[in-house]
mmCIF file of C-alpha atoms in Angstrom:
data_model
loop_
_atom_site.group_PDB
_atom_site.id
_atom_site.type_symbol
_atom_site.label_atom_id
_atom_site.label_comp_id
_atom_site.label_asym_id
_atom_site.label_seq_id
_atom_site.Cartn_x
_atom_site.Cartn_y
_atom_site.Cartn_z
ATOM 1 C CA ASN A 1 144.452 39.724 132.824
ATOM 2 C CA ALA A 2 143.372 36.395 134.293
ATOM 3 C CA GLY A 3 142.411 37.951 137.652
ATOM 4 C CA VAL A 4 142.032 35.263 140.311
ATOM 5 C CA THR A 5 142.742 31.709 139.201
ATOM 6 C CA GLN A 6 141.715 28.680 141.239
ATOM 7 C CA THR A 7 142.691 25.069 140.680
ATOM 8 C CA PRO A 8 141.252 22.508 140.495
ATOM 9 C CA LYS A 9 137.687 23.340 139.423
ATOM 10 C CA PHE A 10 136.300 20.028 140.644
ATOM 11 C CA GLN A 11 137.579 17.460 143.113
ATOM 12 C CA VAL A 12 136.235 14.319 144.742
ATOM 13 C CA LEU A 13 137.928 13.026 147.871
ATOM 14 C CA LYS A 14 137.402 10.136 150.209
ATOM 15 C CA THR A 15 137.070 10.803 153.915
ATOM 16 C CA GLY A 16 140.524 11.165 155.444
ATOM 17 C CA GLN A 17 142.318 12.141 152.258
ATOM 18 C CA SER A 18 144.231 15.394 152.041
ATOM 19 C CA MET A 19 144.471 17.972 149.305
ATOM 20 C CA THR A 20 145.507 21.529 148.588
ATOM 21 C CA LEU A 21 143.436 24.091 146.737
ATOM 22 C CA GLN A 22 145.536 26.555 144.823
ATOM 23 C CA CYS A 23 144.810 30.242 144.248
ATOM 24 C CA ALA A 24 146.812 32.846 142.387
ATOM 25 C CA GLN A 25 146.088 36.475 141.505
ATOM 26 C CA ASP A 26 147.841 38.668 138.979
ATOM 27 C CA MET A 27 146.548 42.058 140.147
ATOM 28 C CA ASN A 28 149.328 42.765 142.657
ATOM 29 C CA HIS A 29 146.769 42.689 145.462
ATOM 30 C CA ASN A 30 147.861 42.718 149.066
ATOM 31 C CA SER A 31 144.948 40.826 150.636
ATOM 32 C CA MET A 32 143.672 37.347 149.849
ATOM 33 C CA TYR A 33 140.794 35.296 151.227
ATOM 34 C CA TRP A 34 139.289 31.820 151.244
ATOM 35 C CA TYR A 35 135.512 31.382 151.559
ATOM 36 C CA ARG A 36 133.232 28.398 151.426
ATOM 37 C CA GLN A 37 129.672 28.445 150.140
ATOM 38 C CA ASP A 38 127.133 25.791 150.976
ATOM 39 C CA PRO A 39 123.808 25.393 149.109
ATOM 40 C CA GLY A 40 121.378 28.192 149.857
ATOM 41 C CA MET A 41 123.835 29.944 152.093
ATOM 42 C CA GLY A 42 126.077 32.918 151.870
ATOM 43 C CA LEU A 43 129.833 32.973 151.893
ATOM 44 C CA ARG A 44 131.657 32.065 155.071
ATOM 45 C CA LEU A 45 135.237 33.150 155.586
ATOM 46 C CA ILE A 46 137.709 30.375 156.338
ATOM 47 C CA TYR A 47 141.035 32.220 156.431
ATOM 48 C CA TYR A 48 142.406 35.459 155.132
ATOM 49 C CA SER A 49 145.756 37.088 154.566
ATOM 50 C CA ALA A 50 145.713 40.852 154.955
ATOM 51 C CA SER A 51 149.191 41.144 153.503
ATOM 52 C CA GLU A 52 152.056 38.950 152.419
ATOM 53 C CA GLY A 53 153.471 37.113 155.407
ATOM 54 C CA THR A 54 150.321 37.218 157.534
ATOM 55 C CA THR A 55 147.375 34.866 157.861
ATOM 56 C CA ASP A 56 144.402 34.918 160.202
ATOM 57 C CA LYS A 57 141.400 32.744 160.984
ATOM 58 C CA GLY A 58 137.969 33.605 159.751
ATOM 59 C CA GLU A 59 134.586 32.332 160.848
ATOM 60 C CA VAL A 60 135.087 28.624 160.032
ATOM 61 C CA PRO A 61 138.803 27.693 160.163
ATOM 62 C CA ASN A 62 138.562 24.249 161.765
ATOM 63 C CA GLY A 63 139.914 21.480 159.548
ATOM 64 C CA TYR A 64 141.810 23.852 157.263
ATOM 65 C CA ASN A 65 145.252 25.370 156.998
ATOM 66 C CA VAL A 66 146.550 28.064 154.682
ATOM 67 C CA SER A 67 149.829 29.251 153.264
ATOM 68 C CA ARG A 68 150.538 32.661 151.776
ATOM 69 C CA LEU A 69 153.328 31.437 149.560
ATOM 70 C CA ASN A 70 154.114 34.873 148.148
ATOM 71 C CA LYS A 71 152.162 37.978 147.222
ATOM 72 C CA ARG A 72 150.446 36.179 144.323
ATOM 73 C CA GLU A 73 149.561 32.814 145.826
ATOM 74 C CA PHE A 74 147.372 31.711 148.727
ATOM 75 C CA SER A 75 146.688 28.006 149.175
ATOM 76 C CA LEU A 76 144.123 26.185 151.297
ATOM 77 C CA ARG A 77 144.891 22.726 152.637
ATOM 78 C CA LEU A 78 142.551 20.068 153.967
ATOM 79 C CA GLU A 79 144.667 17.677 156.029
ATOM 80 C CA SER A 80 142.009 15.030 156.620
ATOM 81 C CA ALA A 81 138.884 15.667 154.574
ATOM 82 C CA ALA A 82 135.463 15.122 156.136
ATOM 83 C CA PRO A 83 132.020 14.994 154.478
ATOM 84 C CA SER A 84 131.157 18.268 156.252
ATOM 85 C CA GLN A 85 133.781 19.938 154.068
ATOM 86 C CA THR A 86 131.789 19.215 150.934
ATOM 87 C CA SER A 87 131.241 22.706 149.549
ATOM 88 C CA VAL A 88 132.192 25.208 146.884
ATOM 89 C CA TYR A 89 135.373 27.070 147.760
ATOM 90 C CA PHE A 90 136.107 30.559 146.532
ATOM 91 C CA CYS A 91 139.356 32.435 146.661
ATOM 92 C CA ALA A 92 139.300 36.223 146.496
ATOM 93 C CA SER A 93 141.755 39.078 146.532
ATOM 94 C CA SER A 94 141.636 42.820 147.133
ATOM 95 C CA GLU A 95 144.013 45.748 147.125
ATOM 96 C CA GLY A 96 143.673 45.789 150.874
ATOM 97 C CA PRO A 97 141.157 45.439 153.682
ATOM 98 C CA TYR A 98 137.925 47.378 153.121
ATOM 99 C CA GLU A 99 138.310 47.232 149.351
ATOM 100 C CA LYS A 100 136.250 45.383 146.792
ATOM 101 C CA LEU A 101 136.933 41.705 146.361
ATOM 102 C CA PHE A 102 137.751 39.940 143.124
ATOM 103 C CA PHE A 103 136.678 36.305 143.205
ATOM 104 C CA GLY A 104 137.881 33.221 141.419
ATOM 105 C CA SER A 105 135.475 30.867 139.669
ATOM 106 C CA GLY A 106 135.430 28.396 142.541
ATOM 107 C CA THR A 107 136.360 24.810 143.341
ATOM 108 C CA GLN A 108 133.553 22.314 143.823
ATOM 109 C CA LEU A 109 134.707 19.764 146.388
ATOM 110 C CA SER A 110 132.894 16.590 147.323
ATOM 111 C CA VAL A 111 134.043 14.430 150.222
ATOM 112 C CA LEU A 112 132.577 10.948 150.249
ATOM 113 C CA GLY B 1 128.689 39.517 166.671
ATOM 114 C CA GLU B 2 128.206 41.175 163.380
ATOM 115 C CA SER B 3 125.422 40.210 161.080
ATOM 116 C CA VAL B 4 124.445 41.160 157.616
ATOM 117 C CA GLY B 5 121.107 39.941 156.441
ATOM 118 C CA LEU B 6 118.640 40.353 153.662
ATOM 119 C CA HIS B 7 114.932 40.929 154.053
ATOM 120 C CA LEU B 8 113.745 38.642 151.278
ATOM 121 C CA PRO B 9 115.333 35.451 149.989
ATOM 122 C CA THR B 10 113.687 35.672 146.542
ATOM 123 C CA LEU B 11 112.449 38.435 144.288
ATOM 124 C CA SER B 12 110.706 38.173 140.928
ATOM 125 C CA VAL B 13 110.293 41.164 138.653
ATOM 126 C CA GLN B 14 109.082 41.791 135.143
ATOM 127 C CA GLU B 15 111.649 42.694 132.552
ATOM 128 C CA GLY B 16 111.888 46.458 132.315
ATOM 129 C CA ASP B 17 110.685 47.096 135.858
ATOM 130 C CA ASN B 18 112.918 48.426 138.608
ATOM 131 C CA SER B 19 114.213 46.046 141.296
ATOM 132 C CA ILE B 20 114.943 46.868 144.902
ATOM 133 C CA ILE B 21 116.959 44.520 147.092
ATOM 134 C CA ASN B 22 117.291 45.321 150.768
ATOM 135 C CA CYS B 23 119.920 44.559 153.365
ATOM 136 C CA ALA B 24 120.161 45.181 157.099
ATOM 137 C CA TYR B 25 123.327 45.346 159.141
ATOM 138 C CA SER B 26 123.903 45.362 162.864
ATOM 139 C CA ASN B 27 127.296 47.011 163.382
ATOM 140 C CA SER B 28 126.679 50.730 163.672
ATOM 141 C CA ALA B 29 130.429 51.348 163.365
ATOM 142 C CA SER B 30 130.548 49.888 159.850
ATOM 143 C CA ASP B 31 131.777 52.440 157.355
ATOM 144 C CA TYR B 32 131.999 50.479 154.128
ATOM 145 C CA PHE B 33 129.294 48.522 152.319
ATOM 146 C CA ILE B 34 129.419 46.572 149.122
ATOM 147 C CA TRP B 35 127.111 44.648 146.807
ATOM 148 C CA TYR B 36 128.001 41.574 144.766
ATOM 149 C CA LYS B 37 126.178 39.660 142.061
ATOM 150 C CA GLN B 38 126.588 35.917 141.710
ATOM 151 C CA GLU B 39 125.377 34.147 138.598
ATOM 152 C CA SER B 40 124.801 30.421 138.673
ATOM 153 C CA GLY B 41 128.047 28.463 138.703
ATOM 154 C CA LYS B 42 130.237 31.543 138.978
ATOM 155 C CA GLY B 43 132.044 33.474 141.644
ATOM 156 C CA PRO B 44 130.568 36.692 143.049
ATOM 157 C CA GLN B 45 131.224 39.829 141.053
ATOM 158 C CA PHE B 46 131.490 43.370 142.424
ATOM 159 C CA ILE B 47 128.569 45.655 141.540
ATOM 160 C CA ILE B 48 128.869 48.806 143.611
ATOM 161 C CA ASP B 49 130.100 50.017 146.969
ATOM 162 C CA ILE B 50 129.438 52.935 149.278
ATOM 163 C CA ARG B 51 131.210 54.452 152.254
ATOM 164 C CA SER B 52 129.458 55.809 155.304
ATOM 165 C CA ASN B 53 130.102 59.461 154.411
ATOM 166 C CA MET B 54 127.625 59.052 151.551
ATOM 167 C CA ASP B 55 123.880 58.326 151.470
ATOM 168 C CA LYS B 56 123.631 57.427 147.816
ATOM 169 C CA ARG B 57 125.871 56.275 145.046
ATOM 170 C CA GLN B 58 124.980 55.593 141.432
ATOM 171 C CA GLY B 59 126.521 53.309 138.874
ATOM 172 C CA GLN B 60 125.383 52.080 135.529
ATOM 173 C CA ARG B 61 121.685 51.177 136.064
ATOM 174 C CA VAL B 62 122.363 50.547 139.762
ATOM 175 C CA THR B 63 122.002 52.758 142.798
ATOM 176 C CA VAL B 64 122.905 51.973 146.382
ATOM 177 C CA LEU B 65 121.184 53.817 149.216
ATOM 178 C CA LEU B 66 122.525 53.845 152.745
ATOM 179 C CA ASN B 67 120.415 54.740 155.767
ATOM 180 C CA LYS B 68 122.725 54.782 158.765
ATOM 181 C CA THR B 69 119.940 55.730 161.156
ATOM 182 C CA VAL B 70 118.161 52.418 160.715
ATOM 183 C CA LYS B 71 121.250 50.485 159.570
ATOM 184 C CA HIS B 72 119.800 49.598 156.217
ATOM 185 C CA LEU B 73 121.043 49.654 152.672
ATOM 186 C CA SER B 74 119.356 48.886 149.404
ATOM 187 C CA LEU B 75 120.353 48.101 145.857
ATOM 188 C CA GLN B 76 118.166 49.487 143.115
ATOM 189 C CA ILE B 77 118.430 48.114 139.592
ATOM 190 C CA ALA B 78 116.785 50.206 136.906
ATOM 191 C CA ALA B 79 115.085 48.652 133.879
ATOM 192 C CA THR B 80 115.829 45.118 135.016
ATOM 193 C CA GLN B 81 117.018 42.791 132.279
ATOM 194 C CA PRO B 82 117.121 38.963 132.047
ATOM 195 C CA GLY B 83 120.886 39.169 132.499
ATOM 196 C CA ASP B 84 120.285 40.613 135.956
ATOM 197 C CA SER B 85 118.909 37.278 137.159
ATOM 198 C CA ALA B 86 121.317 36.176 139.875
ATOM 199 C CA VAL B 87 121.851 36.061 143.616
ATOM 200 C CA TYR B 88 122.765 39.396 145.158
ATOM 201 C CA PHE B 89 124.839 39.668 148.333
ATOM 202 C CA CYS B 90 125.562 42.592 150.560
ATOM 203 C CA ALA B 91 128.620 42.743 152.795
ATOM 204 C CA GLU B 92 130.057 45.272 155.170
ATOM 205 C CA GLY B 93 133.401 46.512 156.358
ATOM 206 C CA ASN B 94 136.100 43.942 156.122
ATOM 207 C CA GLN B 95 133.718 41.591 154.274
ATOM 208 C CA PHE B 96 134.248 38.797 156.719
ATOM 209 C CA TYR B 97 130.505 38.239 156.785
ATOM 210 C CA PHE B 98 128.014 37.964 153.965
ATOM 211 C CA GLY B 99 124.243 37.698 154.058
ATOM 212 C CA THR B 100 122.491 34.670 152.630
ATOM 213 C CA GLY B 101 121.648 36.563 149.468
ATOM 214 C CA THR B 102 118.524 37.483 147.516
ATOM 215 C CA SER B 103 117.754 35.493 144.411
ATOM 216 C CA LEU B 104 116.463 37.809 141.701
ATOM 217 C CA THR B 105 114.475 36.291 138.847
ATOM 218 C CA VAL B 106 113.608 38.461 135.868
ATOM 219 C CA ILE B 107 110.456 37.404 134.025
ATOM 220 C CA PRO B 108 110.614 38.147 130.280
#
């Protein structure tokens, strides 16, 4: 099993550009999450989807949008990238809320 | 709001010694706690979890202790190995919030 797959692994954007980070899981999990991790800091939740068809804001949703395309896929979109969005982004999934998370390998994003 | 924090940002131990990593939480209603390990350049990986109806849970070389009275949990790693060098995070409940992590360095 691949688990949680994120693409791309690296990305450089110019301020104002848009992009979509892709995430897919093959574990038939109900819940999916997007976190960002800045140097020396913990994970901060951007958005989550408790189940297919639902999405909710996390701690730091400003500047981002998400789409739960189906049960497998959960994408994160930056409409107009800003330097403050330079970070490592992790997607995760779980069987449901209050269950252990399985993380992808991350996307390192730099916004110049 | 909720907070999950760690007492020490860094910890160095000799190979073969036991390691103890501590974590405090503020939400007394939390009933699920979980530890993750993050190696450099990788995503966090589940280590062990515990629910509030337990005080202790053991895994392979790891033990998690939960003290609900003082809202504290700890991760104990027995016979620490170089491969245990990583950042360790605790999280609670719905895992919307993570602490800043403790960086464990194992000295050969």
